[in-house]
Short mmCIF file of C-alpha atoms and ligand atoms in Angstrom, two decimals:
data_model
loop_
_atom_site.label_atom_id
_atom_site.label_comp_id
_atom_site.label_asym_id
_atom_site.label_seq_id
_atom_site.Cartn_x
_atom_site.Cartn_y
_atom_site.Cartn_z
CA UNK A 27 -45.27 0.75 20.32
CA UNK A 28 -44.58 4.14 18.58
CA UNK A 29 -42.68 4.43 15.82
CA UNK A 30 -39.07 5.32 16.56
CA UNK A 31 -39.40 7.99 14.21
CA UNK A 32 -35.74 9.36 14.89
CA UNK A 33 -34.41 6.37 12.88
CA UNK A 34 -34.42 7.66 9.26
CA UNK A 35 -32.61 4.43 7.07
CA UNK A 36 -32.30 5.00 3.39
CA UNK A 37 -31.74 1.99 1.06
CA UNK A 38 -31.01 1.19 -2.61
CA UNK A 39 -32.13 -0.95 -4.57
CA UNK A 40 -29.95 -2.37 -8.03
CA UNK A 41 -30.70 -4.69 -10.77
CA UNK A 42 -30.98 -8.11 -9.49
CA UNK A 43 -30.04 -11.42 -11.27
CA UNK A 44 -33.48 -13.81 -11.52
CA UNK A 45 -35.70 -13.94 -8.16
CA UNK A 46 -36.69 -17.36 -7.09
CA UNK A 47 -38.28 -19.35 -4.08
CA UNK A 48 -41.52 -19.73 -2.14
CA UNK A 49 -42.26 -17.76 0.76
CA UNK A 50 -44.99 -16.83 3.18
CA UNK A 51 -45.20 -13.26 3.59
CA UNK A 52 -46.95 -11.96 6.69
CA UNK A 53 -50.33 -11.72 8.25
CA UNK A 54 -53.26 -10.03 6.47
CA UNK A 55 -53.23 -6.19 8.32
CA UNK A 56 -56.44 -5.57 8.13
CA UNK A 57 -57.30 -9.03 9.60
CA UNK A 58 -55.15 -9.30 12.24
CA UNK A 59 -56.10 -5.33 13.86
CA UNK A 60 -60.00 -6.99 13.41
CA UNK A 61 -58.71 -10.19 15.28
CA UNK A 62 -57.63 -7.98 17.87
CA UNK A 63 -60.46 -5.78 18.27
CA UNK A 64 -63.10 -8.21 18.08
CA UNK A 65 -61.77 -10.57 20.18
CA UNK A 66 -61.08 -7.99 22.92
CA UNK A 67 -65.23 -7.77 22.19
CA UNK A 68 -66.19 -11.09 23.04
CA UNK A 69 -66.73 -12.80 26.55
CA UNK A 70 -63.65 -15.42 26.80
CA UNK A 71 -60.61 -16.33 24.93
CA UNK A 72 -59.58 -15.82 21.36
CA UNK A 73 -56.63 -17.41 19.70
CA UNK A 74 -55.11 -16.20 17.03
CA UNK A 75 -52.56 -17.75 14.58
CA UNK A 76 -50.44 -16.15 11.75
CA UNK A 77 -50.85 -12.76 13.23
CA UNK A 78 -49.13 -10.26 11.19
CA UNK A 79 -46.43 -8.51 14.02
CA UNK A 80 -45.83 -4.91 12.46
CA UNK A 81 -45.86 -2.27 14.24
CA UNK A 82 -49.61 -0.95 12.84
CA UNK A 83 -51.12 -4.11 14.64
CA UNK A 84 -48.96 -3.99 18.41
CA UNK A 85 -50.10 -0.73 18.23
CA UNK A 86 -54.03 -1.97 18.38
CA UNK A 87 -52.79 -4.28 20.57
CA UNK A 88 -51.63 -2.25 22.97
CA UNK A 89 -54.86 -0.04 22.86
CA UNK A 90 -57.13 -2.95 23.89
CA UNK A 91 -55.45 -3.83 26.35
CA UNK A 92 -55.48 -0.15 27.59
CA UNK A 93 -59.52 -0.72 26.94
CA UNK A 94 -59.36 -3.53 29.41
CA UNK A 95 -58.91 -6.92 27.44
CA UNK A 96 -56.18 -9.26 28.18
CA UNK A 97 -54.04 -9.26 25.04
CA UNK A 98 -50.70 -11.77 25.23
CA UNK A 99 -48.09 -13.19 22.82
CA UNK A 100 -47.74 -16.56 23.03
CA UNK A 101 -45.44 -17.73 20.42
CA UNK A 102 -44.73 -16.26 16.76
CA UNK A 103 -47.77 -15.06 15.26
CA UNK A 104 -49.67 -16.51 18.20
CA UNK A 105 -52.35 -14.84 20.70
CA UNK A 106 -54.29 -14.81 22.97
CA UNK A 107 -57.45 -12.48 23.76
CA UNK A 108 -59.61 -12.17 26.79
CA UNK A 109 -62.51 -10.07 25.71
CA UNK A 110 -64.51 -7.42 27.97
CA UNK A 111 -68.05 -8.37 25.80
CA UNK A 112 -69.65 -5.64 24.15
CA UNK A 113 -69.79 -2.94 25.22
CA UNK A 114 -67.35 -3.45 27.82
CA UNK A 115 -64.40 -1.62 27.24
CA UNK A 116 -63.11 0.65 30.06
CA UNK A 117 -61.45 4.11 30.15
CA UNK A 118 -57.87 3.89 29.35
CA UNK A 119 -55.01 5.45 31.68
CA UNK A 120 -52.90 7.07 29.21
CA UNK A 121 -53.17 8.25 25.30
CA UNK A 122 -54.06 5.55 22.90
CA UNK A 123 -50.98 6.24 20.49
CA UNK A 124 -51.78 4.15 16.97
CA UNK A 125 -48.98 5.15 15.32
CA UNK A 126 -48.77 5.37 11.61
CA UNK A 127 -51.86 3.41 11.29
CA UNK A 128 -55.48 4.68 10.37
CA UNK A 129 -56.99 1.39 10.15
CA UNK A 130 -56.78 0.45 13.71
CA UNK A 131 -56.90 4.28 15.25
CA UNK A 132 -60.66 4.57 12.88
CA UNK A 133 -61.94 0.98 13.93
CA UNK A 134 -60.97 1.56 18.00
CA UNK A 135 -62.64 4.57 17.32
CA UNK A 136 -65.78 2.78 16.48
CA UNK A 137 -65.63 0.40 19.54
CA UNK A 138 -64.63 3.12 21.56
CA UNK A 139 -68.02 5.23 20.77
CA UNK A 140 -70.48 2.49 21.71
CA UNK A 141 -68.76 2.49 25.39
CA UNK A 142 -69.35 5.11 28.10
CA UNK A 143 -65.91 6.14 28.25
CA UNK A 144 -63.96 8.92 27.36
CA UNK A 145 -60.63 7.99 25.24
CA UNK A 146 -57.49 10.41 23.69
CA UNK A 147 -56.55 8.75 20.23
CA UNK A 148 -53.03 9.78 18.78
CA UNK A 149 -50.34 9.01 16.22
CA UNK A 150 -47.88 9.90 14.16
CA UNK A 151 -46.75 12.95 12.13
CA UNK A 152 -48.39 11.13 9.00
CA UNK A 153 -51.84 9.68 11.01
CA UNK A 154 -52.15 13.44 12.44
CA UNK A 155 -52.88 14.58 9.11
CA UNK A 156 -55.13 12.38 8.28
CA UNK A 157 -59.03 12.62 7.76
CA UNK A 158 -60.98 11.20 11.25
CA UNK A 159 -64.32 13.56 10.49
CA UNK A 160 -65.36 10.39 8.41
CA UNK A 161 -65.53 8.91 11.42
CA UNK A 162 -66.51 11.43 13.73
CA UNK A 163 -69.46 11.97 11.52
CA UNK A 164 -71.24 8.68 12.11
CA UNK A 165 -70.15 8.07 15.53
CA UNK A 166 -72.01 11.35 16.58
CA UNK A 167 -74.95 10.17 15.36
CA UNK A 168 -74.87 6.84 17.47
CA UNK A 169 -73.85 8.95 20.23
CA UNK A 170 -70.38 9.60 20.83
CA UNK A 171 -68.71 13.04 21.10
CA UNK A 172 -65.31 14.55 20.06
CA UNK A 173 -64.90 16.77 23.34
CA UNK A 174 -61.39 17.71 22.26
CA UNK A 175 -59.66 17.59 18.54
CA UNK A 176 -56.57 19.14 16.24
CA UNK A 177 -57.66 21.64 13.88
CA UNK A 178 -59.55 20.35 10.66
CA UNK A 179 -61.08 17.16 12.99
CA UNK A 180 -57.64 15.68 13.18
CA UNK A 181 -55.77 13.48 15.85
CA UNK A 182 -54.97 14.03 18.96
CA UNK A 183 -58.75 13.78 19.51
CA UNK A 184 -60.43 12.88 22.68
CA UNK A 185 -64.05 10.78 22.51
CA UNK A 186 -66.56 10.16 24.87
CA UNK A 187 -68.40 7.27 23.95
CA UNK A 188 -72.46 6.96 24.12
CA UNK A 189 -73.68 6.03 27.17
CA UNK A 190 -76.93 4.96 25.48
CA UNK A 191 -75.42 4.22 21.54
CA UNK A 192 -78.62 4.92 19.06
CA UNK A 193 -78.71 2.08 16.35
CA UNK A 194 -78.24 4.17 12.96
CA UNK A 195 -78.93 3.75 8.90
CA UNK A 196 -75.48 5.37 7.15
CA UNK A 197 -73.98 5.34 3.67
CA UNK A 198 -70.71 5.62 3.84
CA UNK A 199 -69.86 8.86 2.00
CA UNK A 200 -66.88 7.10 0.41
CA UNK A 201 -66.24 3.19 -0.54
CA UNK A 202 -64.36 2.72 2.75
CA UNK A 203 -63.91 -0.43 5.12
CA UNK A 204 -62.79 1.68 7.84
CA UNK A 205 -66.29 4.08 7.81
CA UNK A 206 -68.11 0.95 7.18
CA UNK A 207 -66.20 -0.92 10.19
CA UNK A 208 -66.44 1.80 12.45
CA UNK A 209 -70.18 2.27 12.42
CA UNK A 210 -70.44 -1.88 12.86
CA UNK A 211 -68.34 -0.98 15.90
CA UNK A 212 -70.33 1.26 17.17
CA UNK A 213 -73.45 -0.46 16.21
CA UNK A 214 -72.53 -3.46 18.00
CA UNK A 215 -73.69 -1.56 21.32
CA UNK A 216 -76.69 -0.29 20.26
CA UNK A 217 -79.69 -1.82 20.68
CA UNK A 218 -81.83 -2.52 17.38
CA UNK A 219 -80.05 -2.56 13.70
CA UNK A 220 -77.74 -1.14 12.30
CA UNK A 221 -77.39 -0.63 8.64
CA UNK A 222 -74.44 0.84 6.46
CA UNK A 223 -75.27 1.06 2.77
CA UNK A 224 -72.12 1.60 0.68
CA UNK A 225 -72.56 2.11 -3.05
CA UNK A 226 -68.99 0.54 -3.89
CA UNK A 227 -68.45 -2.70 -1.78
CA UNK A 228 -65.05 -2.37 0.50
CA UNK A 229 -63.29 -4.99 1.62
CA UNK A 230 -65.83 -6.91 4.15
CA UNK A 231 -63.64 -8.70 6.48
CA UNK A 232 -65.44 -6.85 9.34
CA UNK A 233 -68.73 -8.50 8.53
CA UNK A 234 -67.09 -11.70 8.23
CA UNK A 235 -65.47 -11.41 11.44
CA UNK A 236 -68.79 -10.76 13.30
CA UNK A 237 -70.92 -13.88 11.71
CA UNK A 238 -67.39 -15.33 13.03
CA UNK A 239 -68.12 -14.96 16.12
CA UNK A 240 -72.11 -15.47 16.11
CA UNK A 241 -73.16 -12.07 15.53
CA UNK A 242 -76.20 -11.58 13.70
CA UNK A 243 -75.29 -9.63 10.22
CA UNK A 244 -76.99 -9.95 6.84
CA UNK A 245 -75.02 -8.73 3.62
CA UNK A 246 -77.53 -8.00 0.51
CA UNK A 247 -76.80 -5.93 -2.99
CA UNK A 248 -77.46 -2.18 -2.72
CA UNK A 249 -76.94 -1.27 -7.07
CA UNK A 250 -74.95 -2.69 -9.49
CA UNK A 251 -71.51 -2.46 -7.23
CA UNK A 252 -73.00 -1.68 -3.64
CA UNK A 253 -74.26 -3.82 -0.18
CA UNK A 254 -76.26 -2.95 2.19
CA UNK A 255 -75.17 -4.80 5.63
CA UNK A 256 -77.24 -5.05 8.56
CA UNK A 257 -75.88 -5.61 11.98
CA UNK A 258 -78.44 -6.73 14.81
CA UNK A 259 -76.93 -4.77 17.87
CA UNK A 260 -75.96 -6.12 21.52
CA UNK A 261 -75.28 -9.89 20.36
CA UNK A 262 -73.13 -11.65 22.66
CA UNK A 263 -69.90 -12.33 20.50
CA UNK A 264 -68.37 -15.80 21.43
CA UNK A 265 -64.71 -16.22 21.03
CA UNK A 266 -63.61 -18.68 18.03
CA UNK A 267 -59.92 -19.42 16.86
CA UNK A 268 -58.91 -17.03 13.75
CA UNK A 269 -56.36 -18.14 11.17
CA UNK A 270 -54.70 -15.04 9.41
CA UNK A 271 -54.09 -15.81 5.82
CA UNK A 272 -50.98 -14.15 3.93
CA UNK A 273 -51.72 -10.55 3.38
CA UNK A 274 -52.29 -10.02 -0.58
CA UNK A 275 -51.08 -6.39 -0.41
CA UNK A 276 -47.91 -7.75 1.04
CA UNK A 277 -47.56 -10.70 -1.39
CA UNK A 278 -47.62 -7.56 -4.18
CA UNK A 279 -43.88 -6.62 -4.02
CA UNK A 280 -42.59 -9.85 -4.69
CA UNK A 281 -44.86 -10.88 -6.70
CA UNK A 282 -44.84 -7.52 -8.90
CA UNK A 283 -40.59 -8.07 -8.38
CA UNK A 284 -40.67 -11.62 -10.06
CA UNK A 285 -42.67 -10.20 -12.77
CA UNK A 286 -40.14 -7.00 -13.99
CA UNK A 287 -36.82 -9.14 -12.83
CA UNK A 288 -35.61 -10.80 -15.43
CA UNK A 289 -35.63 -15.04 -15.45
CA UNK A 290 -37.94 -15.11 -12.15
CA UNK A 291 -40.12 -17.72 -10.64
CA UNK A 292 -41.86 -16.90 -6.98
CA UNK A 293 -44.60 -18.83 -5.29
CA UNK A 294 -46.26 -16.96 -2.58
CA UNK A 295 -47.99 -18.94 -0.34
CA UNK A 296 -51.44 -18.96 1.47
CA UNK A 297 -52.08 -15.28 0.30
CA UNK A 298 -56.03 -14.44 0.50
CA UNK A 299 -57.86 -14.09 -2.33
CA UNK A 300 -61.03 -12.42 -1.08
CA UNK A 301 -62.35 -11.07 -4.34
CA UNK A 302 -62.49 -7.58 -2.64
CA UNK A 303 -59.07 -8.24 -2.43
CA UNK A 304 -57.68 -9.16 -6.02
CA UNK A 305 -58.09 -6.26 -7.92
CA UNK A 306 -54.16 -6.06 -8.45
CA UNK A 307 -54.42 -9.71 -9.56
CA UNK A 308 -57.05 -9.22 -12.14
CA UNK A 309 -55.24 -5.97 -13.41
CA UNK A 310 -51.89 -7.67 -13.94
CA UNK A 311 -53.34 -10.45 -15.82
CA UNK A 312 -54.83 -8.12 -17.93
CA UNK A 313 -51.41 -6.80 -18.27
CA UNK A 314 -50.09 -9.86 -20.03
CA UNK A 315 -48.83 -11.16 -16.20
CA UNK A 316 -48.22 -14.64 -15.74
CA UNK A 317 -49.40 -15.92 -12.25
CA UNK A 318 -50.89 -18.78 -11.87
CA UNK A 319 -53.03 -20.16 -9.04
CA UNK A 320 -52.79 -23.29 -6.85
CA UNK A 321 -54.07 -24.93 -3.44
CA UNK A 322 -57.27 -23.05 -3.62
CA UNK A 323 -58.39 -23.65 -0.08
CA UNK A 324 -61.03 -21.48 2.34
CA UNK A 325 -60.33 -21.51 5.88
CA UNK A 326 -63.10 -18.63 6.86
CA UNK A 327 -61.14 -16.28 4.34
CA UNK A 328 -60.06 -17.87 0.89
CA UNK A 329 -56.30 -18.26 0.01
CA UNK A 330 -54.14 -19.70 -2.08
CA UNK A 331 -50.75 -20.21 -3.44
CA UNK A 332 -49.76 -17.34 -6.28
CA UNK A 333 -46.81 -18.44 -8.52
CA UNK A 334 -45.99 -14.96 -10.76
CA UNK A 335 -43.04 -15.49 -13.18
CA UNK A 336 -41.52 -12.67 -15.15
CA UNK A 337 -43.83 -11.23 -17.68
CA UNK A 338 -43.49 -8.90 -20.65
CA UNK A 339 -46.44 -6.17 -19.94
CA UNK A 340 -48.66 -3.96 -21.89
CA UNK A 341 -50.24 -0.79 -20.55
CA UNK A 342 -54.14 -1.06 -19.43
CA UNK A 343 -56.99 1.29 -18.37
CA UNK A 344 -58.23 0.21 -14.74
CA UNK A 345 -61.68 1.53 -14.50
CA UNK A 346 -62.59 3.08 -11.18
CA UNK A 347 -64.82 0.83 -9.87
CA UNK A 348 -61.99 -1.49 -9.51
CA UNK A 349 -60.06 0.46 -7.19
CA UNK A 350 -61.94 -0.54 -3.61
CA UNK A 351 -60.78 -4.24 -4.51
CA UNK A 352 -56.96 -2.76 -4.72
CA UNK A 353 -56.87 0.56 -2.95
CA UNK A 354 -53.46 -0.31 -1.28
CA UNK A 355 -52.07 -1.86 -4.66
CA UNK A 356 -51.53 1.41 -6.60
CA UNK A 357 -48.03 2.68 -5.90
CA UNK A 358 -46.91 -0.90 -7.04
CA UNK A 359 -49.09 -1.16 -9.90
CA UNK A 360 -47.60 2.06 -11.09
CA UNK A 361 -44.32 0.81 -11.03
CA UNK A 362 -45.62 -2.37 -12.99
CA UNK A 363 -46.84 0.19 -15.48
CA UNK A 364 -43.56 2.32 -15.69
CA UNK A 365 -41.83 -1.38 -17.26
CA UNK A 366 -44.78 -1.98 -19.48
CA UNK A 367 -44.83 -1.05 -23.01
CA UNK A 368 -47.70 1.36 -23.45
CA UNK A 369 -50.06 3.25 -21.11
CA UNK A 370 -51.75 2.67 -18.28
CA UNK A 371 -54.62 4.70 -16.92
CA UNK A 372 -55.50 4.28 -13.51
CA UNK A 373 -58.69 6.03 -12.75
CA UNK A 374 -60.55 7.55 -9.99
CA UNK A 375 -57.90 7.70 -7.40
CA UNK A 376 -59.30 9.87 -5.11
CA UNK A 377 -58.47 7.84 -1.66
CA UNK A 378 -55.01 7.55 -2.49
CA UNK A 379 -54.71 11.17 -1.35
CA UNK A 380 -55.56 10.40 2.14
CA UNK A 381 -53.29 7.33 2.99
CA UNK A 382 -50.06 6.90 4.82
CA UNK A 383 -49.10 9.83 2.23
CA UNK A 384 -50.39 11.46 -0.70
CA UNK A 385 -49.98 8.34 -2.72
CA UNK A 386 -51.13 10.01 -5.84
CA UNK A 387 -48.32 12.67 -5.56
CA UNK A 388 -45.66 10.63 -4.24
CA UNK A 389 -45.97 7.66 -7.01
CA UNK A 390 -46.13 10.31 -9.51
CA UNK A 391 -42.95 11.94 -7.48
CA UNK A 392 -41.28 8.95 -7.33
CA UNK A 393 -41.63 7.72 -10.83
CA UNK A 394 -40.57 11.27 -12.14
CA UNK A 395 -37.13 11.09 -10.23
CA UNK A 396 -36.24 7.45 -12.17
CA UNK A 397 -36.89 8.84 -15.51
CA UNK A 398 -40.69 7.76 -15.85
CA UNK A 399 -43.18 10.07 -17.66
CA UNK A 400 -46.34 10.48 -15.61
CA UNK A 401 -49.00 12.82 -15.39
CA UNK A 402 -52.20 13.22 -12.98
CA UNK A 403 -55.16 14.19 -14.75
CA UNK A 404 -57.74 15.05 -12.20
CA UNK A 405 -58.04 11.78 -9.87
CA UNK A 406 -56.37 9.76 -12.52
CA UNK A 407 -52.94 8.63 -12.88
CA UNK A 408 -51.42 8.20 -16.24
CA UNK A 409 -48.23 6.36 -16.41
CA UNK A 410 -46.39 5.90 -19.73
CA UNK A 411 -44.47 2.37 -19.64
CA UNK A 412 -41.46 2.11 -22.15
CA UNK A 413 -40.54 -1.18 -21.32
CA UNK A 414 -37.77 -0.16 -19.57
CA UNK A 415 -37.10 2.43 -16.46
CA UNK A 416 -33.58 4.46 -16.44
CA UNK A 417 -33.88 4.90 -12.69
CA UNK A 418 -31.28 6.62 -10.68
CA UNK A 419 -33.88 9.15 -8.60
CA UNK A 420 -33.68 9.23 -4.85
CA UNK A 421 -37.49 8.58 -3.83
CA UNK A 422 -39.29 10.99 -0.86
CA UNK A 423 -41.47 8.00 1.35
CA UNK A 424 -43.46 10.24 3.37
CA UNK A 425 -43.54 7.56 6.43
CA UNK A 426 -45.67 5.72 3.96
CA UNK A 427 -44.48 1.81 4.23
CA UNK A 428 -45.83 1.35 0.85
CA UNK A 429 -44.01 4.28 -1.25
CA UNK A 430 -40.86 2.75 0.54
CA UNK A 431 -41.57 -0.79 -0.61
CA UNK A 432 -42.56 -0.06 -4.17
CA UNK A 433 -39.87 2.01 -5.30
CA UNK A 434 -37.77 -0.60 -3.82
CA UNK A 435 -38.88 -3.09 -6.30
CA UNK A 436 -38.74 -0.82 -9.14
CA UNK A 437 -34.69 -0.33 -8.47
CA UNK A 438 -34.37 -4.70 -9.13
CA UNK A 439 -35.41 -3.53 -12.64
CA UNK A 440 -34.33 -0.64 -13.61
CA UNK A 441 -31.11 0.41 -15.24
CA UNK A 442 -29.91 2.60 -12.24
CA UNK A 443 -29.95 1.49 -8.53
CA UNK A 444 -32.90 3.95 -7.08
CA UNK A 445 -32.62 4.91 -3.60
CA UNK A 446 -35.81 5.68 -0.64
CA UNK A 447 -35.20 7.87 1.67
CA UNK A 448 -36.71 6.05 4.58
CA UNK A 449 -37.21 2.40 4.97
CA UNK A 450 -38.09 2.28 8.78
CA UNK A 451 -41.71 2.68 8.07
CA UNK A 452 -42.03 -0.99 6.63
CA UNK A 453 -42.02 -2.35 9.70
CA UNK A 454 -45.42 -1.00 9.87
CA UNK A 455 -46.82 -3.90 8.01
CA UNK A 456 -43.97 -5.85 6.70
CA UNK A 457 -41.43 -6.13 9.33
CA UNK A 458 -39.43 -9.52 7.11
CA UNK A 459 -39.45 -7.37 3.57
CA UNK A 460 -36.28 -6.65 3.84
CA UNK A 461 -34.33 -10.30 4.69
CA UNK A 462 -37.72 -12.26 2.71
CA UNK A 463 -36.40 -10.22 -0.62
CA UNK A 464 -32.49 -10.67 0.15
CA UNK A 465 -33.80 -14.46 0.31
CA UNK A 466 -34.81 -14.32 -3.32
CA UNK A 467 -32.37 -12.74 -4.54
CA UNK A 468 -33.08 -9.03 -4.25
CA UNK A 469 -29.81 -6.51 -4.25
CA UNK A 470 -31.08 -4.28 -1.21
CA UNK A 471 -27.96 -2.33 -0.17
C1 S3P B 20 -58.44 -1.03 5.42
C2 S3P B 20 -59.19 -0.30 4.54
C3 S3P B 20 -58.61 0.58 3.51
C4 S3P B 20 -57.13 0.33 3.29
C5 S3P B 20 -56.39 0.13 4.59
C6 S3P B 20 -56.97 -1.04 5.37
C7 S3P B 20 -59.13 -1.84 6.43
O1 S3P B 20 -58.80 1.92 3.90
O2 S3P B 20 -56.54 1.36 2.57
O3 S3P B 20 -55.02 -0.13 4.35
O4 S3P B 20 -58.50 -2.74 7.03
O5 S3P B 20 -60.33 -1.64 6.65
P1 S3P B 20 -60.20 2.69 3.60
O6 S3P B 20 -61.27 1.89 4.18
O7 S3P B 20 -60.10 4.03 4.26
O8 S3P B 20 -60.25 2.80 2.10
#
């Protein structure tokens, strides 16, 4: 499913009395496009519960069963997953179209090059402008080729995969999951090892998805913040069930929300706490933020239940190292900061330039238009809370689900209603935002 981009739906957001209640929010993203992509990998059936049903993740969906696996809804959140084994995957009829989302065009892109096949990968407006040479880089040297691309090494771009993959050594030029993923990918069809060495450690839910299902990967410290993971290739990947915990970077709007709206109390439940994950949680506590953890549990991921209650912030310097751990937690950190008393500093923000959107314009953007002064100082963003956000600015989204989402929350707060241009693109990752924030008492109008 493409986005039906046609459907342009602005929304505004107003001061809301206290927000209270406990709610799941949906399916980890990143998770559930992995559960999708290595299950179609595997030789049987995969089940998978709590699958997170935005459009990002039908989309890889959809793709692997154009690659040949047998992908089929059983019940909410529930599916099943005939693999092809490694290596396996056949040509695809038509265009793979991934929509808005980079994570599962970059990772298919990976499977794709260990296979000799030759696929078209697509999307969006917003995924056409995004960086694939990251990706294009390593998967050449296992093999692959881009035999047709946009200007620049952008989408459309058609592959054709190695028809003998070479097992490769690569450091990722940037802390990224999705380099790091798609090499593993491609890796997984190559004979030998393969190694990726990143200096910053991404989120690893790819190499805990293959010892999932009985690969043979080792994870070791490269440096004070780095790993080095080695992937023994052509394993035979047996399917095993895969429970998708509560994505965190979800859970961060309400939980952000019950912090800035006055007289709050939300507990969100089973959210992951992967410590490549928690960065926002650390930050916010460091903020003053009261959120308190319960039901500590690991189910092949850790989660837990958050309970955040509203908090009177300070402003903080996040050092850069931390961002990896929250890359997709900035535009709502930022609005955090814009209702703390002080400033925050949030450094080395590089990525954020290459997401959905420009994040590090838009925030800035966005936080200029409701009366927040904010300045970007090389890769770092500088926000200067008063306590208190005048609001009233009509906020550009640029399809970015997250932009949309964030400013949203900031309009519960602040003294004006602010207003996003587009909210269709939540449904990316957070189809239920909408009705789950109504249900705690959100003014969305
Ligand atoms: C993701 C990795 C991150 C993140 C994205 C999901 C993943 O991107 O921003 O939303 O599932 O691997 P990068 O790896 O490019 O930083």
């Amino acid at each position: 499913m493409s986005h039906s981009a046609a459907v342009v739906t602005p929304l505004a957001a107003q001061k809301s009395g206290p927000l209270g209640g406990r709610v799941r929010v949906p399916g980890d993203k990143s998770i559930s496009h992995r559960a999708l992509i290595f299950g179609a990998l595997t030789v049987g059936e995969t089940r998978i519960s709590g699958l997170l049903e935005g459009e990002d993740v039908i989309n890889t969906g959809r793709a692997m069963r154009a690659l040949g696996a047998q992908v089929e809804r059983i019940g909410a959140g529930e599916w099943s997953v005939r693999g092809v084994g490694v290596g396996g995957l056949r040509a695809p009829d038509g265009v793979l179209d991934f929509g808005n989302s980079g994570t599962g065009c970059r990772l298919v892109m990976g499977a794709v090059a260990g296979c000799p096949i030759s696929a078209t990968f697509d999307g969006d407006a917003s995924l056409r402008k995004r960086p694939m040479k990251r990706i294009l880089d390593p998967i050449t040297l296992v093999g692959a080729r881009a035999t047709d691309m946009a200007e620049g090494g952008r989408l459309p771009i058609t592959l054709q995969g190695a028809r003998d993959p070479i097992p490769v050594e690569y450091r990722t030029p940037v802390p990224s999951a999705q380099i790091k993923s798609a090499v593993l990918l491609a890796g997984l069809a190559a004979p030998g090892t393969t190694i990726v060495i990143e200096s910053e450690a991404s989120r690893d839910h790819t190499e805990r998805m293959l010892m999932h299902f009985g690969a043979d990967v080792t994870v070791t410290p490269d440096g004070t913040h780095g790993r080095k993971i080695t992937l023994r290739g052509q394993p035979e990947l047996r399917p095993a069930p895969v429970l998708v915990p509560a994505d965190p970077s979800s859970a961060a709007f309400p939980l952000v929300a019950a912090l800035l709206v006055a007289g709050s109390d939300v507990t969100l439940t089973d959210v992951m706490t992967n410590l490549l994950r928690t960065g926002l949680l650390t930050t916010l506590r460091e903020m003053g933020a009261t959120i308190d953890t319960a039901n500590i549990r690991s189910e092949g991921e850790e989660m837990a239940d958050l309970r955040a209650r509203t908090s009177a912030l300070r402003g903080v310097d996040v050092p850069a190292e931390r961002a990896p751990s929250m890359i997709d937690e900035y535009p709502i950190l930022a609005v955090a900061a814009a209702f703390a008393h002080g400033t925050t500093r949030m450094r080395g923000l590089k990525e954020l330039r290459v997401k959905e959107s420009d994040r590090l314009a838009a925030v800035a953007d966005g936080l200029r238009v409701n009366g927040v002064e904010v300045e970007i100082e090389g890769d770092d963003l500088i926000v200067h809370g008063k306590g208190r956000v005048p609001g009233g600015g009509l906020v550009a989204t640029h399809m970015d689900h997250r932009i949309a989402m964030a400013f949203l929350v900031m309009g519960l707060a602040s003294d004006k209603p602010v207003t996003v241009d587009d909210t269709s693109f939540i449904a990316t990752s957070f189809p239920d935002f909408m009705p789950m924030m109504r249900g705690l008492g959100a003014k969305l109008s």
